[in-house]
Amino acid sequence: VLEQDENAKNHVLKTLNSVVHGGIYDHVDGGFFRYSTDHMWKVPHFEKMLYDNAQLINLLSKAYKLTGNEEFKVAVEETFKFLHTEMRNEQGGYFSAMDADTDGEEGLYYIWKKDELHDLLQNDFELFAQYYGIVDGEVWEDGNFVLNNKISKSEFLQTNT
């Protein structure tokens, strides 16, 4: 379909760009969360499913082949790494899912407070905050942030190097 219908291709590529930049993608560990809980695709349901990640690897690989968009390639590579390191069991198979909850709280492992990020990143915090939208108006809940980026890495580097 992507090679035959320009309109469909444009819609799929726009959606994939939103997925790779938004909160449904795990910008730290790689892999994709199950779905978004908001219409802007900023906040995911933090569960990760094997079949969702496998399908996105397939689709992003095809999109990369079609477009050469390096961000699609990186997302595929990081998702493979995540599946291999976090979802693979001792016998060489894969677990079907990772729960959204950590210590009884949804997404606790994946959310950040501004102060935590500042302490961790120190001198790099301002650039990180700019790239991932860590600004006071973008707080998710209880002072926590979910990492999202609004522009591609190449666009960000052009304006910040």
Short mmCIF file of N, CA and C in Angstrom, two decimals:
data_model
loop_
_atom_site.label_atom_id
_atom_site.label_comp_id
_atom_site.label_asym_id
_atom_site.label_seq_id
_atom_site.Cartn_x
_atom_site.Cartn_y
_atom_site.Cartn_z
N VAL A 1 0.83 -1.19 0.00
CA VAL A 1 0.00 0.00 0.00
C VAL A 1 0.87 1.26 0.00
N LEU A 2 1.96 1.26 0.79
CA LEU A 2 2.76 2.48 0.90
C LEU A 2 3.40 2.88 -0.42
N GLU A 3 3.76 1.92 -1.24
CA GLU A 3 4.37 2.25 -2.53
C GLU A 3 3.34 2.65 -3.57
N GLN A 4 2.08 2.26 -3.39
CA GLN A 4 1.06 2.45 -4.42
C GLN A 4 0.14 3.64 -4.18
N ASP A 5 -0.01 4.08 -2.97
CA ASP A 5 -0.97 5.13 -2.64
C ASP A 5 -0.25 6.24 -1.88
N GLU A 6 0.02 7.34 -2.57
CA GLU A 6 0.77 8.45 -1.98
C GLU A 6 0.07 9.04 -0.76
N ASN A 7 -1.25 9.15 -0.82
CA ASN A 7 -2.02 9.70 0.29
C ASN A 7 -1.90 8.80 1.52
N ALA A 8 -2.07 7.50 1.32
CA ALA A 8 -1.94 6.55 2.43
C ALA A 8 -0.53 6.58 3.00
N LYS A 9 0.46 6.63 2.11
CA LYS A 9 1.86 6.69 2.55
C LYS A 9 2.09 7.91 3.44
N ASN A 10 1.60 9.07 3.02
CA ASN A 10 1.79 10.29 3.81
C ASN A 10 1.15 10.19 5.18
N HIS A 11 -0.04 9.60 5.25
CA HIS A 11 -0.71 9.43 6.55
C HIS A 11 0.05 8.47 7.45
N VAL A 12 0.50 7.36 6.88
CA VAL A 12 1.25 6.37 7.68
C VAL A 12 2.56 6.97 8.19
N LEU A 13 3.28 7.67 7.32
CA LEU A 13 4.56 8.26 7.73
C LEU A 13 4.37 9.35 8.78
N LYS A 14 3.32 10.15 8.65
CA LYS A 14 3.04 11.16 9.67
C LYS A 14 2.73 10.49 11.01
N THR A 15 1.95 9.43 10.97
CA THR A 15 1.62 8.69 12.19
C THR A 15 2.87 8.09 12.82
N LEU A 16 3.71 7.46 12.00
CA LEU A 16 4.93 6.85 12.53
C LEU A 16 5.87 7.90 13.13
N ASN A 17 5.96 9.06 12.51
CA ASN A 17 6.77 10.14 13.09
C ASN A 17 6.22 10.54 14.45
N SER A 18 4.90 10.64 14.56
CA SER A 18 4.28 10.98 15.85
C SER A 18 4.55 9.91 16.89
N VAL A 19 4.49 8.66 16.48
CA VAL A 19 4.72 7.54 17.39
C VAL A 19 6.17 7.56 17.90
N VAL A 20 7.12 7.74 17.00
CA VAL A 20 8.53 7.72 17.36
C VAL A 20 8.92 8.93 18.23
N HIS A 21 8.26 10.04 18.03
CA HIS A 21 8.58 11.25 18.80
C HIS A 21 7.78 11.34 20.09
N GLY A 22 6.64 10.69 20.16
CA GLY A 22 5.72 10.88 21.27
C GLY A 22 6.00 10.02 22.48
N GLY A 23 5.08 10.09 23.41
CA GLY A 23 5.22 9.38 24.66
C GLY A 23 4.99 7.88 24.56
N ILE A 24 4.44 7.42 23.45
CA ILE A 24 4.20 5.98 23.28
C ILE A 24 5.53 5.23 23.04
N TYR A 25 6.56 5.95 22.64
CA TYR A 25 7.89 5.38 22.46
C TYR A 25 8.71 5.61 23.73
N ASP A 26 9.39 4.60 24.19
CA ASP A 26 10.24 4.72 25.37
C ASP A 26 11.59 5.29 24.93
N HIS A 27 11.79 6.57 25.19
CA HIS A 27 12.99 7.27 24.73
C HIS A 27 14.24 6.90 25.53
N VAL A 28 14.09 6.18 26.63
CA VAL A 28 15.24 5.79 27.44
C VAL A 28 15.64 4.34 27.16
N ASP A 29 14.70 3.41 27.31
CA ASP A 29 15.00 1.98 27.17
C ASP A 29 14.70 1.41 25.80
N GLY A 30 14.01 2.16 24.94
CA GLY A 30 13.57 1.63 23.66
C GLY A 30 12.29 0.84 23.82
N GLY A 31 11.70 0.48 22.72
CA GLY A 31 10.43 -0.24 22.74
C GLY A 31 9.25 0.71 22.80
N PHE A 32 8.08 0.14 22.61
CA PHE A 32 6.86 0.93 22.53
C PHE A 32 5.86 0.48 23.59
N PHE A 33 5.21 1.46 24.17
CA PHE A 33 4.13 1.18 25.09
C PHE A 33 2.89 0.81 24.29
N ARG A 34 1.93 0.24 24.97
CA ARG A 34 0.78 -0.36 24.30
C ARG A 34 -0.07 0.65 23.53
N TYR A 35 -0.41 1.77 24.14
CA TYR A 35 -1.24 2.78 23.47
C TYR A 35 -1.12 4.09 24.22
N SER A 36 -1.62 5.13 23.61
CA SER A 36 -1.63 6.45 24.23
C SER A 36 -2.93 6.65 24.99
N THR A 37 -2.86 7.37 26.09
CA THR A 37 -4.07 7.65 26.87
C THR A 37 -4.64 9.03 26.57
N ASP A 38 -3.98 9.78 25.69
CA ASP A 38 -4.49 11.11 25.35
C ASP A 38 -4.44 11.31 23.83
N HIS A 39 -5.20 12.28 23.36
CA HIS A 39 -5.31 12.50 21.91
C HIS A 39 -4.05 13.10 21.30
N MET A 40 -3.14 13.62 22.10
CA MET A 40 -1.89 14.20 21.58
C MET A 40 -0.74 13.18 21.55
N TRP A 41 -1.00 11.94 21.99
CA TRP A 41 -0.01 10.87 22.02
C TRP A 41 1.17 11.21 22.93
N LYS A 42 0.93 11.94 24.00
CA LYS A 42 2.00 12.31 24.92
C LYS A 42 2.15 11.33 26.07
N VAL A 43 1.04 10.80 26.55
CA VAL A 43 1.06 9.96 27.75
C VAL A 43 0.62 8.55 27.38
N PRO A 44 1.49 7.57 27.57
CA PRO A 44 1.11 6.20 27.24
C PRO A 44 0.45 5.48 28.41
N HIS A 45 -0.20 4.38 28.09
CA HIS A 45 -0.45 3.36 29.10
C HIS A 45 0.87 2.60 29.11
N PHE A 46 1.52 2.53 30.23
CA PHE A 46 2.94 2.16 30.29
C PHE A 46 3.22 0.66 30.11
N GLU A 47 2.23 -0.13 29.79
CA GLU A 47 2.44 -1.55 29.53
C GLU A 47 3.12 -1.72 28.17
N LYS A 48 4.02 -2.68 28.09
CA LYS A 48 4.67 -3.00 26.82
C LYS A 48 4.30 -4.43 26.44
N MET A 49 3.83 -4.59 25.21
CA MET A 49 3.39 -5.89 24.70
C MET A 49 4.36 -6.37 23.61
N LEU A 50 4.69 -7.63 23.64
CA LEU A 50 5.58 -8.20 22.64
C LEU A 50 5.01 -8.05 21.24
N TYR A 51 3.73 -8.38 21.05
CA TYR A 51 3.15 -8.34 19.71
C TYR A 51 3.06 -6.92 19.16
N ASP A 52 2.82 -5.91 20.01
CA ASP A 52 2.82 -4.52 19.53
C ASP A 52 4.21 -4.13 19.04
N ASN A 53 5.23 -4.47 19.83
CA ASN A 53 6.59 -4.12 19.45
C ASN A 53 7.02 -4.84 18.19
N ALA A 54 6.64 -6.11 18.04
CA ALA A 54 6.99 -6.86 16.83
C ALA A 54 6.34 -6.24 15.60
N GLN A 55 5.09 -5.85 15.70
CA GLN A 55 4.41 -5.23 14.56
C GLN A 55 5.02 -3.87 14.22
N LEU A 56 5.39 -3.11 15.24
CA LEU A 56 6.01 -1.81 14.97
C LEU A 56 7.41 -1.97 14.37
N ILE A 57 8.15 -2.98 14.78
CA ILE A 57 9.44 -3.26 14.15
C ILE A 57 9.23 -3.53 12.66
N ASN A 58 8.25 -4.34 12.34
CA ASN A 58 7.95 -4.67 10.95
C ASN A 58 7.59 -3.41 10.15
N LEU A 59 6.65 -2.63 10.67
CA LEU A 59 6.19 -1.44 9.95
C LEU A 59 7.30 -0.39 9.84
N LEU A 60 8.01 -0.14 10.92
CA LEU A 60 9.09 0.86 10.88
C LEU A 60 10.23 0.43 9.96
N SER A 61 10.50 -0.87 9.88
CA SER A 61 11.53 -1.36 8.96
C SER A 61 11.13 -1.08 7.52
N LYS A 62 9.87 -1.33 7.20
CA LYS A 62 9.38 -1.04 5.84
C LYS A 62 9.40 0.46 5.56
N ALA A 63 9.02 1.25 6.55
CA ALA A 63 9.03 2.71 6.37
C ALA A 63 10.46 3.22 6.20
N TYR A 64 11.40 2.65 6.94
CA TYR A 64 12.80 3.04 6.78
C TYR A 64 13.30 2.69 5.39
N LYS A 65 12.97 1.50 4.93
CA LYS A 65 13.39 1.07 3.59
C LYS A 65 12.83 2.02 2.53
N LEU A 66 11.62 2.47 2.72
CA LEU A 66 10.95 3.34 1.76
C LEU A 66 11.50 4.77 1.81
N THR A 67 11.82 5.27 3.01
CA THR A 67 12.15 6.69 3.17
C THR A 67 13.62 6.97 3.49
N GLY A 68 14.30 6.01 4.09
CA GLY A 68 15.66 6.26 4.56
C GLY A 68 15.70 7.11 5.82
N ASN A 69 14.56 7.29 6.48
CA ASN A 69 14.48 8.09 7.71
C ASN A 69 15.23 7.36 8.82
N GLU A 70 16.36 7.93 9.24
CA GLU A 70 17.22 7.31 10.25
C GLU A 70 16.52 7.12 11.59
N GLU A 71 15.56 7.98 11.91
CA GLU A 71 14.86 7.84 13.19
C GLU A 71 14.05 6.55 13.22
N PHE A 72 13.53 6.13 12.09
CA PHE A 72 12.83 4.84 12.03
C PHE A 72 13.81 3.70 12.28
N LYS A 73 14.98 3.79 11.66
CA LYS A 73 16.00 2.76 11.84
C LYS A 73 16.44 2.67 13.30
N VAL A 74 16.69 3.81 13.92
CA VAL A 74 17.11 3.84 15.33
C VAL A 74 16.02 3.24 16.22
N ALA A 75 14.77 3.58 15.96
CA ALA A 75 13.66 3.03 16.76
C ALA A 75 13.60 1.51 16.63
N VAL A 76 13.83 1.00 15.43
CA VAL A 76 13.84 -0.46 15.22
C VAL A 76 14.99 -1.08 16.01
N GLU A 77 16.17 -0.51 15.89
CA GLU A 77 17.34 -1.06 16.59
C GLU A 77 17.16 -1.01 18.11
N GLU A 78 16.66 0.11 18.61
CA GLU A 78 16.46 0.23 20.06
C GLU A 78 15.36 -0.70 20.56
N THR A 79 14.36 -0.94 19.73
CA THR A 79 13.28 -1.85 20.12
C THR A 79 13.79 -3.29 20.14
N PHE A 80 14.59 -3.68 19.14
CA PHE A 80 15.21 -5.00 19.17
C PHE A 80 16.05 -5.17 20.43
N LYS A 81 16.84 -4.16 20.75
CA LYS A 81 17.69 -4.23 21.94
C LYS A 81 16.84 -4.38 23.20
N PHE A 82 15.78 -3.58 23.30
CA PHE A 82 14.88 -3.67 24.45
C PHE A 82 14.28 -5.08 24.56
N LEU A 83 13.76 -5.61 23.46
CA LEU A 83 13.15 -6.94 23.51
C LEU A 83 14.17 -7.99 23.94
N HIS A 84 15.37 -7.89 23.41
CA HIS A 84 16.40 -8.88 23.72
C HIS A 84 16.87 -8.78 25.18
N THR A 85 17.00 -7.57 25.70
CA THR A 85 17.54 -7.43 27.05
C THR A 85 16.48 -7.48 28.15
N GLU A 86 15.27 -7.02 27.86
CA GLU A 86 14.26 -6.90 28.91
C GLU A 86 13.12 -7.91 28.83
N MET A 87 12.83 -8.42 27.64
CA MET A 87 11.67 -9.30 27.52
C MET A 87 12.04 -10.74 27.19
N ARG A 88 13.31 -11.02 27.06
CA ARG A 88 13.75 -12.38 26.76
C ARG A 88 13.89 -13.16 28.06
N ASN A 89 13.42 -14.41 28.04
CA ASN A 89 13.53 -15.23 29.24
C ASN A 89 14.78 -16.11 29.20
N GLU A 90 15.02 -16.84 30.27
CA GLU A 90 16.23 -17.64 30.40
C GLU A 90 16.33 -18.77 29.37
N GLN A 91 15.20 -19.23 28.88
CA GLN A 91 15.19 -20.32 27.90
C GLN A 91 15.33 -19.82 26.46
N GLY A 92 15.42 -18.51 26.27
CA GLY A 92 15.58 -17.95 24.93
C GLY A 92 14.28 -17.50 24.29
N GLY A 93 13.16 -17.75 24.95
CA GLY A 93 11.88 -17.25 24.45
C GLY A 93 11.65 -15.83 24.94
N TYR A 94 10.46 -15.33 24.68
CA TYR A 94 10.14 -13.96 25.08
C TYR A 94 8.87 -13.93 25.90
N PHE A 95 8.87 -13.05 26.89
CA PHE A 95 7.65 -12.81 27.66
C PHE A 95 6.67 -12.04 26.78
N SER A 96 5.40 -12.22 27.01
CA SER A 96 4.39 -11.57 26.16
C SER A 96 4.15 -10.12 26.54
N ALA A 97 4.46 -9.72 27.78
CA ALA A 97 4.16 -8.35 28.20
C ALA A 97 4.99 -7.94 29.40
N MET A 98 5.09 -6.63 29.58
CA MET A 98 5.64 -6.04 30.81
C MET A 98 4.55 -5.17 31.41
N ASP A 99 4.29 -5.37 32.67
CA ASP A 99 3.23 -4.64 33.36
C ASP A 99 3.51 -3.14 33.39
N ALA A 100 2.45 -2.36 33.39
CA ALA A 100 2.56 -0.90 33.44
C ALA A 100 2.95 -0.40 34.83
N ASP A 101 2.71 -1.20 35.84
CA ASP A 101 2.89 -0.75 37.22
C ASP A 101 4.28 -1.10 37.77
N THR A 102 4.81 -0.18 38.56
CA THR A 102 6.01 -0.40 39.36
C THR A 102 5.64 -0.03 40.78
N ASP A 103 5.83 -0.94 41.69
CA ASP A 103 5.47 -0.71 43.10
C ASP A 103 4.03 -0.23 43.23
N GLY A 104 3.15 -0.80 42.42
CA GLY A 104 1.73 -0.49 42.50
C GLY A 104 1.30 0.81 41.85
N GLU A 105 2.21 1.51 41.21
CA GLU A 105 1.88 2.78 40.57
C GLU A 105 2.15 2.71 39.07
N GLU A 106 1.15 3.08 38.28
CA GLU A 106 1.32 3.02 36.83
C GLU A 106 2.39 3.99 36.35
N GLY A 107 3.35 3.44 35.59
CA GLY A 107 4.36 4.25 34.94
C GLY A 107 5.47 4.78 35.82
N LEU A 108 5.51 4.40 37.07
CA LEU A 108 6.48 4.97 38.01
C LEU A 108 7.92 4.88 37.49
N TYR A 109 8.26 3.78 36.85
CA TYR A 109 9.61 3.59 36.33
C TYR A 109 9.94 4.56 35.19
N TYR A 110 8.92 5.02 34.47
CA TYR A 110 9.12 5.78 33.24
C TYR A 110 8.90 7.28 33.36
N ILE A 111 8.46 7.76 34.50
CA ILE A 111 8.16 9.19 34.64
C ILE A 111 9.27 9.88 35.42
N TRP A 112 9.37 11.18 35.23
CA TRP A 112 10.47 11.94 35.80
C TRP A 112 9.98 13.23 36.42
N LYS A 113 10.60 13.61 37.49
CA LYS A 113 10.41 14.94 38.07
C LYS A 113 11.53 15.83 37.52
N LYS A 114 11.21 17.09 37.34
CA LYS A 114 12.18 18.03 36.79
C LYS A 114 13.46 18.06 37.63
N ASP A 115 13.32 18.07 38.94
CA ASP A 115 14.50 18.10 39.82
C ASP A 115 15.36 16.85 39.67
N GLU A 116 14.72 15.69 39.50
CA GLU A 116 15.48 14.44 39.29
C GLU A 116 16.33 14.55 38.03
N LEU A 117 15.71 15.03 36.96
CA LEU A 117 16.44 15.16 35.70
C LEU A 117 17.57 16.18 35.83
N HIS A 118 17.30 17.27 36.48
CA HIS A 118 18.33 18.30 36.66
C HIS A 118 19.51 17.75 37.46
N ASP A 119 19.23 17.03 38.54
CA ASP A 119 20.30 16.44 39.35
C ASP A 119 21.10 15.40 38.56
N LEU A 120 20.42 14.63 37.75
CA LEU A 120 21.06 13.59 36.96
C LEU A 120 21.90 14.16 35.82
N LEU A 121 21.36 15.14 35.13
CA LEU A 121 21.99 15.65 33.91
C LEU A 121 22.88 16.88 34.13
N GLN A 122 22.64 17.60 35.18
CA GLN A 122 23.40 18.79 35.55
C GLN A 122 23.56 19.76 34.38
N ASN A 123 24.77 19.90 33.84
CA ASN A 123 25.02 20.88 32.78
C ASN A 123 24.28 20.58 31.48
N ASP A 124 23.89 19.34 31.27
CA ASP A 124 23.19 18.96 30.05
C ASP A 124 21.67 19.10 30.17
N PHE A 125 21.20 19.48 31.35
CA PHE A 125 19.76 19.53 31.58
C PHE A 125 19.03 20.46 30.62
N GLU A 126 19.55 21.64 30.38
CA GLU A 126 18.82 22.62 29.55
C GLU A 126 18.58 22.09 28.14
N LEU A 127 19.60 21.50 27.53
CA LEU A 127 19.41 20.93 26.19
C LEU A 127 18.43 19.76 26.22
N PHE A 128 18.59 18.90 27.20
CA PHE A 128 17.68 17.76 27.36
C PHE A 128 16.25 18.24 27.53
N ALA A 129 16.06 19.23 28.39
CA ALA A 129 14.72 19.77 28.66
C ALA A 129 14.11 20.39 27.41
N GLN A 130 14.93 21.06 26.64
CA GLN A 130 14.44 21.66 25.40
C GLN A 130 14.01 20.58 24.40
N TYR A 131 14.80 19.54 24.27
CA TYR A 131 14.50 18.47 23.31
C TYR A 131 13.28 17.66 23.72
N TYR A 132 13.15 17.37 25.01
CA TYR A 132 12.07 16.50 25.48
C TYR A 132 10.89 17.25 26.09
N GLY A 133 10.85 18.56 25.94
CA GLY A 133 9.70 19.32 26.40
C GLY A 133 9.52 19.35 27.91
N ILE A 134 10.62 19.40 28.64
CA ILE A 134 10.55 19.45 30.10
C ILE A 134 10.39 20.92 30.50
N VAL A 135 9.19 21.41 30.34
CA VAL A 135 8.86 22.79 30.72
C VAL A 135 7.63 22.74 31.61
N ASP A 136 7.49 23.74 32.45
CA ASP A 136 6.44 23.71 33.47
C ASP A 136 5.04 23.50 32.90
N GLY A 137 4.74 24.00 31.74
CA GLY A 137 3.41 23.82 31.15
C GLY A 137 3.14 22.44 30.62
N GLU A 138 4.14 21.58 30.59
CA GLU A 138 4.00 20.24 30.01
C GLU A 138 3.97 19.13 31.07
N VAL A 139 3.74 19.49 32.30
CA VAL A 139 3.69 18.49 33.38
C VAL A 139 2.53 17.54 33.13
N TRP A 140 2.77 16.25 33.37
CA TRP A 140 1.71 15.26 33.18
C TRP A 140 0.78 15.26 34.38
N GLU A 141 1.26 14.77 35.50
CA GLU A 141 0.48 14.81 36.75
C GLU A 141 1.43 14.69 37.93
N ASP A 142 1.04 15.27 39.03
CA ASP A 142 1.84 15.24 40.26
C ASP A 142 3.28 15.68 40.05
N GLY A 143 3.49 16.64 39.17
CA GLY A 143 4.83 17.16 38.92
C GLY A 143 5.71 16.26 38.10
N ASN A 144 5.14 15.23 37.47
CA ASN A 144 5.91 14.27 36.68
C ASN A 144 5.84 14.59 35.20
N PHE A 145 6.90 14.24 34.50
CA PHE A 145 6.99 14.42 33.06
C PHE A 145 7.12 13.06 32.38
N VAL A 146 6.54 12.96 31.19
CA VAL A 146 6.74 11.83 30.29
C VAL A 146 7.56 12.38 29.13
N LEU A 147 8.63 11.69 28.76
CA LEU A 147 9.51 12.19 27.70
C LEU A 147 8.82 12.14 26.34
N ASN A 148 8.83 13.27 25.65
CA ASN A 148 8.33 13.44 24.29
C ASN A 148 9.29 14.37 23.58
N ASN A 149 9.45 14.20 22.30
CA ASN A 149 10.18 15.23 21.56
C ASN A 149 9.34 15.67 20.37
N LYS A 150 9.43 16.94 20.06
CA LYS A 150 8.56 17.51 19.04
C LYS A 150 9.24 17.64 17.69
N ILE A 151 10.55 17.56 17.67
CA ILE A 151 11.27 17.69 16.40
C ILE A 151 12.26 16.54 16.28
N SER A 152 12.72 16.33 15.07
CA SER A 152 13.68 15.25 14.84
C SER A 152 15.03 15.61 15.45
N LYS A 153 15.84 14.60 15.65
CA LYS A 153 17.17 14.82 16.21
C LYS A 153 17.99 15.71 15.29
N SER A 154 17.87 15.50 13.98
CA SER A 154 18.65 16.31 13.04
C SER A 154 18.22 17.78 13.09
N GLU A 155 16.92 18.05 13.19
CA GLU A 155 16.44 19.43 13.32
C GLU A 155 16.94 20.05 14.61
N PHE A 156 16.89 19.30 15.68
CA PHE A 156 17.36 19.80 16.98
C PHE A 156 18.85 20.13 16.92
N LEU A 157 19.63 19.24 16.33
CA LEU A 157 21.07 19.46 16.25
C LEU A 157 21.42 20.66 15.39
N GLN A 158 20.64 20.89 14.33
CA GLN A 158 20.90 22.05 13.47
C GLN A 158 20.74 23.36 14.22
N THR A 159 19.79 23.41 15.14
CA THR A 159 19.54 24.66 15.86
C THR A 159 20.33 24.75 17.17
N ASN A 160 21.00 23.68 17.58
CA ASN A 160 21.67 23.68 18.88
C ASN A 160 23.14 23.27 18.82
N THR A 161 23.77 23.39 17.68
CA THR A 161 25.21 23.07 17.61
C THR A 161 25.96 24.22 17.01
#
